[in-house]
Coordinates of C-alpha atoms in Angstrom, one line a residue:
X277 CA -73.4 75.4 92.4
X278 CA -72.9 79.0 93.1
X279 CA -75.3 79.9 90.1
X280 CA -77.9 77.4 91.4
X281 CA -77.7 79.0 94.8
X282 CA -77.8 82.6 93.4
X283 CA -80.7 81.9 91.2
X284 CA -82.7 80.3 94.3
X285 CA -82.2 83.4 96.3
X286 CA -83.2 85.3 93.4
X287 CA -86.4 83.4 93.0
X288 CA -87.2 83.8 96.7
X289 CA -86.6 87.5 96.8
X290 CA -88.8 87.7 93.9
X291 CA -91.5 85.7 95.4
X292 CA -91.2 87.8 98.7
X293 CA -91.5 90.9 96.6
X294 CA -94.5 89.6 94.7
X295 CA -96.3 88.8 98.0
X296 CA -95.7 92.4 99.3
X297 CA -97.1 93.8 96.2
X298 CA -100.2 91.4 96.3
X299 CA -100.6 92.5 99.7
X300 CA -100.5 96.2 98.9
X301 CA -102.8 95.5 96.1
X302 CA -105.4 93.7 98.1
X303 CA -105.2 96.5 100.6
X304 CA -105.8 99.0 98.1
X305 CA -108.8 96.9 96.7
X306 CA -110.3 96.4 100.0
X307 CA -110.2 100.4 100.8
X308 CA -111.9 101.0 97.4
X309 CA -114.6 98.1 98.2
X310 CA -115.2 99.4 101.7
X311 CA -115.9 102.8 100.3
X312 CA -118.2 101.5 97.8
X313 CA -119.9 99.3 100.3
X314 CA -120.0 102.0 102.8
X315 CA -122.0 104.3 100.0
X316 CA -124.3 101.3 99.2
X317 CA -125.1 100.5 102.5
X318 CA -126.0 103.8 103.4
X319 CA -128.2 104.0 100.5
X320 CA -129.6 100.5 101.3
X321 CA -130.1 101.4 105.2
X322 CA -131.9 104.5 104.2
X323 CA -134.1 102.6 101.6
X324 CA -134.9 99.9 104.4
X325 CA -135.8 102.6 106.8
X326 CA -137.8 104.6 104.4
X327 CA -139.6 101.3 103.5
X328 CA -140.3 100.4 107.2
X329 CA -141.7 103.8 108.0
X330 CA -143.9 103.7 105.1
X331 CA -145.0 100.2 106.1
X332 CA -145.8 101.4 109.7
X333 CA -147.6 104.8 108.7
X334 CA -149.6 102.7 106.0
X335 CA -150.8 100.0 108.5
X336 CA -151.9 102.6 111.0
X337 CA -153.8 104.6 108.5
X338 CA -155.5 101.3 107.3
X339 CA -156.5 100.7 111.3
X340 CA -157.7 104.1 111.6
X341 CA -159.7 104.0 108.3
X342 CA -161.1 100.6 109.3
X343 CA -162.4 101.8 112.9
X344 CA -166.1 102.2 112.5
X345 CA -166.2 104.0 116.0
X346 CA -168.0 107.2 115.1
X347 CA -165.6 110.1 115.8
X348 CA -166.4 112.3 118.7
X349 CA -165.8 115.3 116.2
X350 CA -168.9 114.6 114.6
X351 CA -171.4 117.0 115.9
X352 CA -174.3 115.7 117.9
X353 CA -172.9 112.1 117.9
X354 CA -171.6 110.8 120.9
X355 CA -168.6 108.3 120.7
X356 CA -169.6 104.5 120.6
X357 CA -168.1 101.3 120.2
X358 CA -168.4 100.0 116.6
X359 CA -170.2 96.7 116.4
X360 CA -171.8 94.6 113.6
X361 CA -174.8 92.7 114.7
X362 CA -175.7 89.6 113.0
X363 CA -179.1 87.9 114.0
X364 CA -180.3 88.6 117.4
X365 CA -177.3 88.1 119.5
X366 CA -174.9 90.8 121.1
X367 CA -172.0 90.6 123.3
X368 CA -171.9 93.1 126.3
X369 CA -169.0 94.7 127.4
X370 CA -169.0 93.0 130.8
X371 CA -168.7 89.6 128.9
X372 CA -172.3 88.4 129.3
X373 CA -174.2 87.0 126.6
X374 CA -177.7 88.4 126.4
X375 CA -179.8 85.9 124.3
X376 CA -183.5 86.2 123.9
X377 CA -185.5 83.0 124.2
X378 CA -186.3 81.1 121.4
X379 CA -189.9 81.1 122.6
X380 CA -192.0 82.5 119.8
X381 CA -193.7 85.7 120.3
X382 CA -196.6 87.2 118.4
X383 CA -195.3 90.6 118.6
X384 CA -193.9 92.2 115.5
X385 CA -191.1 94.7 116.0
X386 CA -189.2 96.7 113.7
X387 CA -185.7 95.0 112.8
X388 CA -183.0 97.4 112.9
X389 CA -179.9 96.8 110.6
X390 CA -176.9 99.3 111.0
X391 CA -174.4 99.5 108.3
X392 CA -171.3 101.4 109.2
X393 CA -169.0 103.0 106.6
X394 CA -165.9 104.6 107.2
X395 CA -164.3 107.6 105.2
X396 CA -160.8 108.1 105.7
X397 CA -160.7 106.8 109.2
X398 CA -162.1 110.1 110.7
X399 CA -165.8 110.5 109.5
X400 CA -168.3 108.1 110.0
X401 CA -172.0 107.8 108.3
X402 CA -174.4 105.7 109.8
X403 CA -177.3 104.4 107.7
X404 CA -180.1 102.9 109.1
X405 CA -182.7 100.8 107.3
X406 CA -186.0 100.0 109.1
X407 CA -187.7 96.9 108.2
X408 CA -190.5 95.2 109.8
X409 CA -189.9 91.9 111.2
X410 CA -191.7 89.4 113.8
X411 CA -190.5 89.6 117.4
X412 CA -191.1 86.4 119.4
X413 CA -191.3 86.6 123.3
X414 CA -188.1 85.7 124.9
X415 CA -187.1 84.8 128.1
X416 CA -183.8 86.7 129.4
X417 CA -181.3 84.3 130.8
X418 CA -178.0 85.7 132.2
X419 CA -175.2 83.6 132.4
X420 CA -171.3 84.4 132.8
X421 CA -169.1 82.6 130.6
X422 CA -165.8 83.8 130.9
X423 CA -164.4 87.1 131.7
X424 CA -162.8 89.3 128.7
X425 CA -160.2 91.9 129.2
X426 CA -161.1 95.3 128.8
X427 CA -160.0 96.4 125.3
X428 CA -157.8 99.4 125.4
X429 CA -159.7 102.2 123.6
X430 CA -157.6 104.0 121.4
X431 CA -158.8 107.5 120.0
X432 CA -157.3 109.0 117.1
X433 CA -157.6 112.8 116.7
X434 CA -155.7 115.5 114.6
X435 CA -153.3 116.3 117.4
X436 CA -152.0 112.8 117.8
X437 CA -151.7 112.1 114.0
X438 CA -150.0 115.3 113.2
X439 CA -147.4 115.2 116.3
X440 CA -143.7 114.9 115.2
X441 CA -142.6 113.0 118.1
X442 CA -143.0 109.7 116.7
X443 CA -141.4 110.7 113.2
X444 CA -138.3 112.0 115.2
X445 CA -138.1 108.9 117.4
X446 CA -138.2 106.7 114.3
X447 CA -135.5 108.7 112.6
X448 CA -133.1 108.5 115.4
X449 CA -133.6 104.8 115.7
X450 CA -133.0 104.3 112.1
X451 CA -129.7 106.4 112.5
X452 CA -128.6 104.3 115.4
X453 CA -129.4 101.1 113.5
X454 CA -127.5 102.1 110.4
X455 CA -124.5 103.1 112.6
X456 CA -124.5 99.8 114.3
X457 CA -124.6 97.9 111.1
X458 CA -121.8 99.6 110.0
X459 CA -119.7 99.3 113.1
X460 CA -120.4 95.6 112.9
X461 CA -119.2 95.5 109.2
X462 CA -116.3 97.5 110.0
X463 CA -115.3 95.0 112.9
X464 CA -115.7 92.2 110.6
X465 CA -113.7 93.8 107.7
X466 CA -110.8 94.8 110.3
X467 CA -110.8 91.2 111.8
X468 CA -110.4 89.7 108.1
X469 CA -107.7 92.4 107.3
X470 CA -105.9 91.6 110.5
X471 CA -106.0 87.6 109.6
X472 CA -104.6 88.4 106.4
X473 CA -101.9 90.7 107.5
X474 CA -100.7 88.2 110.0
X475 CA -100.5 85.5 107.3
X476 CA -98.4 87.7 104.9
X477 CA -96.2 88.7 107.8
X478 CA -95.6 85.2 108.6
X479 CA -94.7 84.3 105.1
X480 CA -92.5 87.3 104.6
X481 CA -90.5 86.3 108.0
X482 CA -90.2 82.7 106.7
X483 CA -88.7 83.9 103.3
X484 CA -86.5 86.5 105.2
X485 CA -85.1 83.5 107.2
X486 CA -84.6 81.2 104.1
X487 CA -82.8 84.1 102.4
X488 CA -80.6 84.5 105.6
X489 CA -79.6 81.0 105.6
X490 CA -79.0 80.9 101.9
X491 CA -76.8 84.2 102.1
X492 CA -74.2 82.8 104.5
X493 CA -70.3 83.1 104.9
X494 CA -68.8 80.9 102.4
X495 CA -66.1 78.4 103.2
X496 CA -62.7 78.6 102.1
X497 CA -63.3 75.8 99.6
X498 CA -66.3 77.2 98.3
X499 CA -64.7 80.7 97.9
X500 CA -61.7 79.0 96.1
X501 CA -64.0 77.4 93.6
X502 CA -65.7 80.6 92.9
X503 CA -62.5 82.6 92.4
X504 CA -60.7 80.0 90.2
X505 CA -64.0 79.4 88.0
X506 CA -63.3 80.4 84.4
X507 CA -66.4 82.4 84.1
X508 CA -65.5 84.6 87.0
X509 CA -62.0 84.9 85.7
X510 CA -63.1 86.0 82.3
X511 CA -65.5 88.6 84.0
X512 CA -62.8 90.1 86.1
X513 CA -60.3 90.1 83.2
X514 CA -62.9 92.1 81.0
X515 CA -64.1 94.4 83.6
X516 CA -60.8 95.4 84.9
X517 CA -59.6 96.1 81.3
X518 CA -62.5 98.7 81.0
X519 CA -61.9 100.4 84.3
X520 CA -57.9 100.4 83.6
X521 CA -58.6 102.1 80.1
X522 CA -60.8 105.0 81.9
X523 CA -58.2 105.3 84.4
X524 CA -55.4 105.7 81.8
X525 CA -57.1 108.3 80.0
X526 CA -55.0 111.3 80.0
X527 CA -57.7 113.9 80.0
X528 CA -57.9 116.2 83.0
X529 CA -61.7 116.3 83.8
X530 CA -61.3 118.9 86.3
X531 CA -59.4 121.4 84.2
X532 CA -60.0 124.9 84.7
X533 CA -59.9 126.8 81.4
X534 CA -60.2 130.2 83.1
X535 CA -57.0 130.1 85.0
X536 CA -53.4 129.0 84.2
X537 CA -52.7 131.5 81.4
X538 CA -49.8 133.0 83.3
X539 CA -48.2 129.9 84.5
X540 CA -45.2 128.2 82.6
X541 CA -45.9 126.8 79.2
X542 CA -46.1 122.9 78.4
X543 CA -42.9 121.0 79.4
X544 CA -42.8 119.7 76.1
X545 CA -42.7 122.8 74.3
X546 CA -39.8 123.3 71.9
X547 CA -39.1 119.3 72.2
X548 CA -39.5 117.5 68.7
X549 CA -39.8 113.9 69.9
X550 CA -41.8 113.2 73.0
X551 CA -42.1 109.7 74.7
X552 CA -45.8 109.0 75.2
X553 CA -45.7 105.7 76.9
X554 CA -43.7 102.5 77.6
X555 CA -45.4 99.1 77.7
X556 CA -44.3 96.4 80.0
X557 CA -45.6 93.8 82.0
X558 CA -43.1 91.7 84.1
X559 CA -45.2 88.5 83.7
X560 CA -44.6 88.6 80.2
X561 CA -41.5 90.8 79.2
X562 CA -39.0 89.5 82.2
X563 CA -35.8 88.4 80.6
X564 CA -37.3 88.5 77.0
X565 CA -36.5 90.8 74.0
X566 CA -38.8 92.3 71.5
X567 CA -38.3 90.8 68.3
X568 CA -40.6 92.4 65.9
X569 CA -43.6 95.0 66.1
X570 CA -46.5 96.3 64.1
X571 CA -49.5 98.3 64.5
X572 CA -53.0 97.5 63.9
X573 CA -54.4 98.6 60.4
X574 CA -58.0 99.3 61.9
X575 CA -57.5 100.3 65.4
X576 CA -54.7 103.1 65.7
X577 CA -54.3 102.7 69.4
X578 CA -53.3 98.9 69.1
X579 CA -49.8 97.8 68.5
X580 CA -48.5 94.2 68.6
X581 CA -45.2 93.0 69.7
X582 CA -43.5 89.7 69.6
X583 CA -40.9 88.2 72.2
X584 CA -38.3 85.3 72.3
X585 CA -37.6 82.9 75.0
X586 CA -37.2 83.7 78.6
X587 CA -34.4 81.3 79.5
X588 CA -35.0 81.6 83.4
X589 CA -38.7 80.2 83.1
X590 CA -38.8 76.8 81.9
X591 CA -42.6 76.4 82.6
X592 CA -43.6 79.5 80.5
X593 CA -44.2 79.3 76.7
X594 CA -40.9 80.0 74.7
X595 CA -42.8 82.6 72.3
X596 CA -45.2 85.2 73.3
X597 CA -47.0 88.0 71.3
X598 CA -48.6 90.7 73.3
X599 CA -51.1 93.1 71.9
X600 CA -50.9 96.4 73.6
X601 CA -53.3 99.4 73.9
X602 CA -52.5 103.2 74.3
X603 CA -55.4 103.3 76.8
X604 CA -54.4 100.2 78.9
X605 CA -50.8 100.7 80.0
X606 CA -50.4 98.2 82.8
X607 CA -51.1 94.9 80.9
X608 CA -51.5 93.9 77.3
X609 CA -55.0 93.6 75.7
X610 CA -54.2 90.1 74.7
X611 CA -51.6 87.7 75.0
X612 CA -50.8 84.8 72.5
X613 CA -48.4 81.7 73.2
X614 CA -46.1 80.0 70.9
X615 CA -43.9 76.6 71.4
X616 CA -41.0 78.5 69.9
X617 CA -39.5 81.8 69.8
X618 CA -41.6 84.4 67.8
X619 CA -39.0 86.1 65.5
X620 CA -41.4 88.2 63.3
X621 CA -45.2 89.4 63.6
X622 CA -47.7 91.4 61.7
X623 CA -51.3 92.2 61.8
X624 CA -53.6 91.0 58.9
X625 CA -54.5 93.9 56.6
X626 CA -57.9 92.4 55.7
X627 CA -59.0 90.9 59.0
X628 CA -58.3 93.1 62.3
X629 CA -58.7 90.1 64.6
X630 CA -56.0 88.0 63.2
X631 CA -52.4 88.1 63.9
X632 CA -49.5 86.1 62.1
X633 CA -46.3 85.1 63.5
X634 CA -43.1 83.3 62.3
X635 CA -41.1 81.3 64.8
X636 CA -37.9 80.1 65.3
X637 CA -38.7 76.5 64.5
X638 CA -39.8 77.6 60.9
X639 CA -43.5 77.5 61.6
X640 CA -46.0 80.3 60.6
X641 CA -48.8 80.7 63.4
X642 CA -52.1 82.4 63.2
X643 CA -53.8 83.7 66.3
X644 CA -57.5 85.2 66.7
X645 CA -58.2 87.8 69.2
X646 CA -61.6 86.2 69.5
X647 CA -59.9 82.9 70.6
X648 CA -57.8 81.9 73.7
X649 CA -53.9 82.2 74.0
X650 CA -53.2 79.3 71.6
X651 CA -52.8 79.7 67.7
X652 CA -56.0 78.7 65.5
X653 CA -53.9 77.6 62.6
X654 CA -50.2 76.8 62.0
X655 CA -48.0 75.4 59.5
X656 CA -46.9 71.9 59.6
X657 CA -43.3 71.0 60.5
X658 CA -42.7 69.1 57.0
X659 CA -40.5 69.2 54.3
X660 CA -42.6 71.3 52.1
X661 CA -42.3 74.4 54.3
X662 CA -39.6 75.5 56.7
X663 CA -38.4 73.0 59.5
X664 CA -35.6 75.3 61.0
X665 CA -34.8 79.0 61.0
X666 CA -34.8 80.3 57.4
X667 CA -31.3 80.3 56.3
X668 CA -31.5 78.0 53.6
X669 CA -32.5 80.3 51.1
X670 CA -36.1 78.9 50.8
X671 CA -39.1 81.5 50.2
X672 CA -42.7 80.0 50.6
X673 CA -46.0 81.7 49.8
X674 CA -49.1 80.8 51.8
X675 CA -52.7 81.5 51.8
X676 CA -54.4 82.5 55.1
X677 CA -57.1 79.9 54.9
X678 CA -54.8 77.2 53.8
X679 CA -51.6 76.8 56.0
X680 CA -51.4 73.0 55.5
X681 CA -48.9 73.4 52.7
X682 CA -47.3 76.5 50.9
X683 CA -48.9 77.5 47.6
X684 CA -45.4 78.3 46.2
X685 CA -41.9 77.2 47.0
X686 CA -38.8 79.2 45.8
X687 CA -35.2 78.4 46.2
X688 CA -33.0 81.5 46.2
X689 CA -29.5 80.2 45.0
X690 CA -26.8 82.2 43.9
X691 CA -23.9 80.5 41.5
X692 CA -21.4 82.9 42.5
X693 CA -20.9 81.8 46.1
X694 CA -17.9 79.9 47.2
X695 CA -18.8 77.2 49.5
X696 CA -22.6 76.7 49.1
X697 CA -25.0 78.3 46.6
X698 CA -27.7 78.9 49.3
X699 CA -28.5 82.4 50.0
X700 CA -29.1 83.1 53.9
X701 CA -32.0 85.6 54.1
X702 CA -32.1 88.2 57.0
X703 CA -34.9 90.4 55.5
X704 CA -36.9 91.1 52.7
X705 CA -39.5 93.8 51.4
X706 CA -41.8 94.4 48.4
X707 CA -42.1 97.8 46.6
X708 CA -45.5 99.3 47.0
X709 CA -46.4 98.7 43.5
X710 CA -45.0 95.1 43.1
X711 CA -46.4 91.8 44.0
X712 CA -44.0 89.5 42.3
X713 CA -40.7 91.2 42.6
X714 CA -39.0 91.8 45.9
X715 CA -35.6 92.4 47.3
X716 CA -33.7 90.6 50.0
X717 CA -30.9 91.2 52.4
X718 CA -28.5 88.5 53.3
X719 CA -26.0 87.6 56.0
X720 CA -23.1 88.4 53.6
X721 CA -24.1 91.9 53.4
X722 CA -25.4 91.8 49.7
X723 CA -28.9 92.8 48.6
X724 CA -30.4 90.7 45.8
X725 CA -33.6 91.1 43.6
X726 CA -35.9 87.9 43.2
X727 CA -38.9 87.1 41.2
X728 CA -41.8 85.0 42.4
X729 CA -42.5 83.8 38.8
X730 CA -41.0 83.9 35.4
X731 CA -41.3 87.2 33.5
X732 CA -40.3 88.8 30.4
X733 CA -36.4 88.6 30.3
X734 CA -36.0 87.1 34.0
X735 CA -36.6 83.7 35.4
X736 CA -38.2 82.9 38.9
X737 CA -35.6 83.0 41.5
X738 CA -32.8 85.1 42.5
X739 CA -31.3 87.5 39.8
X740 CA -28.2 86.4 39.1
X741 CA -26.7 89.1 37.5
X742 CA -27.3 92.3 39.6
X743 CA -25.8 92.5 43.1
X744 CA -26.4 95.5 45.4
X745 CA -23.2 95.5 47.2
X746 CA -22.2 98.0 50.0
X747 CA -22.5 96.4 53.4
X748 CA -19.5 94.8 55.2
X749 CA -21.9 92.9 57.4
X750 CA -25.3 91.2 57.6
X751 CA -28.5 93.3 56.4
X752 CA -30.8 93.7 59.5
X753 CA -33.4 95.8 58.0
X754 CA -34.7 96.7 54.4
X755 CA -37.5 99.1 53.5
X756 CA -38.8 100.7 50.2
X757 CA -39.9 104.2 50.0
X758 CA -43.9 104.5 50.1
X759 CA -45.7 105.4 47.1
X760 CA -47.2 108.8 48.3
X761 CA -47.2 112.2 47.2
X762 CA -47.1 113.9 43.7
X763 CA -43.7 112.2 43.0
X764 CA -42.7 108.6 42.7
X765 CA -40.0 107.7 44.8
X766 CA -40.9 103.8 45.1
X767 CA -37.5 102.9 43.6
X768 CA -35.6 104.1 46.5
X769 CA -35.0 101.7 49.3
X770 CA -32.8 101.9 52.6
X771 CA -30.9 99.2 54.4
X772 CA -29.6 99.0 57.8
X773 CA -26.6 96.8 58.7
X774 CA -24.4 95.6 61.9
X775 CA -21.6 97.5 60.1
X776 CA -23.0 100.6 61.7
X777 CA -24.3 102.2 58.5
X778 CA -27.5 102.9 56.8
X779 CA -27.4 103.0 52.9
X780 CA -29.7 104.5 50.4
X781 CA -30.0 102.4 47.3
X782 CA -32.0 102.9 43.9
X783 CA -33.5 99.6 42.6
X784 CA -32.6 98.9 39.0
X785 CA -35.5 99.0 36.5
X786 CA -37.2 95.9 35.9
X787 CA -37.9 96.6 32.2
X788 CA -34.3 96.6 31.6
X789 CA -33.0 93.2 33.0
X790 CA -29.2 92.6 33.1
X791 CA -27.5 90.1 31.1
X792 CA -24.1 90.2 32.7
X793 CA -22.9 90.2 36.0
X794 CA -23.1 93.9 37.5
X795 CA -22.5 95.4 40.8
X796 CA -24.8 98.1 42.0
X797 CA -23.4 100.6 44.5
X798 CA -25.4 102.6 47.0
X799 CA -26.6 106.2 46.3
X800 CA -25.5 107.3 49.7
X801 CA -24.2 106.0 53.1
X802 CA -25.2 107.5 56.6
X803 CA -22.5 106.8 59.2
X804 CA -23.9 108.6 62.0
X805 CA -24.5 105.6 64.1
X806 CA -22.1 104.3 66.9
X807 CA -23.4 100.8 67.2
X808 CA -25.1 98.1 65.3
X809 CA -28.1 99.5 63.3
X810 CA -30.9 97.0 63.6
X811 CA -33.7 98.7 61.7
X812 CA -34.5 101.5 59.4
X813 CA -37.8 102.7 58.0
X814 CA -39.2 105.6 55.8
X815 CA -41.8 107.9 57.2
X816 CA -45.2 106.9 55.8
X817 CA -46.2 110.6 55.0
X818 CA -43.0 112.6 54.7
X819 CA -41.1 111.8 51.7
X820 CA -37.7 112.9 53.0
X821 CA -37.7 111.6 56.7
X822 CA -36.7 108.1 57.9
X823 CA -35.9 106.6 61.4
X824 CA -33.3 104.4 62.7
X825 CA -32.8 102.2 65.8
X826 CA -29.5 101.0 66.7
X827 CA -27.6 98.8 69.6
X828 CA -26.7 101.9 71.7
X829 CA -30.6 102.5 72.4
X830 CA -30.7 105.4 70.4
X831 CA -33.6 106.4 67.9
X832 CA -32.4 108.6 65.2
X833 CA -34.6 110.8 63.0
X834 CA -33.4 112.1 59.6
X835 CA -34.6 114.6 57.4
X836 CA -32.7 114.4 53.9
X837 CA -33.9 117.9 52.9
X838 CA -32.5 119.4 55.8
X839 CA -29.3 117.5 56.3
X840 CA -27.7 114.4 55.0
X841 CA -24.7 114.2 57.5
X842 CA -26.2 114.6 60.8
X843 CA -29.8 113.3 62.0
X844 CA -32.3 115.9 62.8
X845 CA -33.0 114.2 66.2
X846 CA -31.3 111.7 68.1
X847 CA -32.9 110.3 71.3
X848 CA -31.7 107.8 74.1
X849 CA -34.7 105.4 74.6
X850 CA -35.2 103.7 77.8
X851 CA -32.1 102.4 79.7
X852 CA -29.9 102.4 76.9
X853 CA -30.5 98.8 75.8
X854 CA -30.4 97.8 72.0
X855 CA -33.6 99.0 70.0
X856 CA -34.3 95.9 67.8
X857 CA -37.3 97.2 65.7
X858 CA -39.3 100.4 64.8
X859 CA -42.4 101.0 63.2
X860 CA -44.5 103.9 62.4
X861 CA -48.3 104.0 63.0
X862 CA -50.4 103.8 59.9
X863 CA -52.7 106.6 60.6
X864 CA -50.5 109.6 60.0
X865 CA -47.0 108.6 61.1
X866 CA -47.1 110.9 64.2
X867 CA -46.1 108.0 66.4
X868 CA -43.4 105.4 66.2
X869 CA -43.2 102.4 68.2
X870 CA -39.7 101.2 69.3
X871 CA -39.0 97.5 70.7
X872 CA -36.2 97.2 72.9
X873 CA -34.1 94.2 74.0
X874 CA -35.1 94.8 77.7
X875 CA -38.6 93.7 76.7
X876 CA -40.2 97.2 76.7
X877 CA -42.3 98.8 73.9
X878 CA -41.9 102.6 73.6
X879 CA -44.1 104.9 71.8
X880 CA -43.0 108.3 70.8
X881 CA -44.5 111.3 69.1
X882 CA -42.5 113.1 66.6
X883 CA -44.8 116.0 66.5
X884 CA -44.9 118.6 63.5
X885 CA -42.0 116.6 61.9
X886 CA -44.4 114.4 60.5
X887 CA -46.4 117.0 58.6
X888 CA -44.7 117.6 55.0
X889 CA -44.5 120.8 53.1
X890 CA -45.8 121.0 49.5
X891 CA -42.3 121.4 48.3
X892 CA -40.7 118.4 50.1
X893 CA -41.1 116.0 47.1
X894 CA -39.5 118.6 44.8
X895 CA -36.8 119.2 47.4
X896 CA -36.1 115.7 47.7
X897 CA -35.8 115.2 44.0
X898 CA -33.1 117.9 44.1
X899 CA -31.4 116.0 47.0
X900 CA -31.4 112.8 45.4
X901 CA -30.1 114.3 42.0
X902 CA -27.2 115.7 44.0
X903 CA -26.3 112.3 45.7
X904 CA -26.4 110.5 42.4
X905 CA -24.2 113.3 40.9
X906 CA -21.6 112.5 43.6
X907 CA -21.7 108.9 43.0
X908 CA -18.5 109.1 40.9
X909 CA -16.9 109.5 44.4
X910 CA -17.7 105.8 45.2
X911 CA -19.7 106.8 47.8
X912 CA -20.3 103.9 50.3
X913 CA -18.8 101.5 47.6
X914 CA -16.7 98.6 49.1
X915 CA -13.2 98.6 47.4
X916 CA -11.7 95.7 45.7
X917 CA -10.6 94.1 49.1
X918 CA -14.0 94.2 50.5
X919 CA -12.5 95.0 53.8
X920 CA -13.3 98.8 54.5
X921 CA -15.9 101.2 53.4
X922 CA -15.2 104.2 51.9
X923 CA -17.4 106.8 53.2
X924 CA -16.5 109.9 50.9
X925 CA -19.3 112.4 50.6

């Protein structure tokens, strides 16, 4: 309804604007037409006056030329009245008729015939022809028939014809006529224009009244319906995100580069680790812990975090996944919901808009940033996949576009277990150059190597012979060295455990599978932590750097080329709550994301520590060689009682 009312108002405004524009166009056209008509009327009036003058002058000339009265200017000729005589009758000036008697007369008289000719109205030539005729004897009878008025005698002469008085009078009268006609025309045009202006003004007033009636104060019900409309909420959501991104931009737009050189240096100068920001929204993070984090492979400013259940909010979804933006600190860019706690999350490396999550119920969910909060795909709760938290030793392989059932199912069973052959997996990882072989950490503290398929000398499933034994508690994190730089260290991996230690291992070569049971000890053990170590990750660019996150809320940064006993940096994060996960950004490794149990996601910058020197790879080779050389001292190997860890270095 609001859209229809808005459309009607816009239509009426457009109509009013069109009427005003039409009125302006008509006024402009009327002015142009008036100017044209004024010029044409002036020419036409001038032409009419000239025609009138020519007609008057021409008729008078004809009258003058037709007057047969001899001009007084003729020498020796008195002025006389011109007359033409027919027969023997003549009309006297007094109106009497002089008629000769029809009585015959024997006298013969000379008849006189006068022929009058006019030359240009001024010169008259009289020709007389004398012819003899018989003149009878007549009796004169006088009788007054009627009284004719005395005809005015008009005498034309040069002075009268050449005077300019009449011409001047004619010109003045023509000008007066022209002005009068023009004034009358202007009055008519003004009247028409006034009528049109009045009509337009009335229509404009009517439209204004209609618009005022439409633009009125909304009622509370109408206001509520507009504010709760999905279209309005989407508009506010998107627009406010854009504004907040601009406001969160840390650039100082009014910075003066000509001053400030004498002031103190940057507060972060000399610090090796600096906190950039902390993501938290009480609506989504209250009473929740972060269970996993990841960075977007395409957009370096985006990170994603998964959350567990809020026990105090029964109406909220049990699991939440939030996508955070470094330019939008107050709220997440996207929020996804789950019916179960989300324990793991990762961004799709091939589709930047897809996010995967593993839930406590055993389902795998797929969210799309182009969709709403709910997942677009999910695995079924069937016996073919996971139906409960995955501690039964089952490993499933899925296709992104085929989540109805797993493509592969692998049961990880170890015959050496006392009570059950199932292996409870807590973490797993693939080496960078492998897609079929992976290593898993278990609740018992051991690490095993497993194969997805049968391969030369090894069968699919858990390797029954090689046991990586060193931890006295569940393994919480496992990460292989990235395949970067001139030297290949991809066979090295780190593990973190609740036994407060981090251990460095070398994976056994797949080309030489074991045929008998063999225990593989760690290369080195890092015992600096004072609480559970929940996660460990190699740096993506520096070969000798890795980071750890522990239960005391400390983030520790290690550099094996500098020191193997003490961490290079140890930073307390947030309020001291446990740090569950850490993840390096995929761009250059300068930033690290730390997910805490208080529901906050912290972003730290490690500065120049992320930039390796050319000699780092060769230095690490020497360091590892020294560690392997000291392996005879049973560094970090559990003794026969499996009750304590020998931490000799």
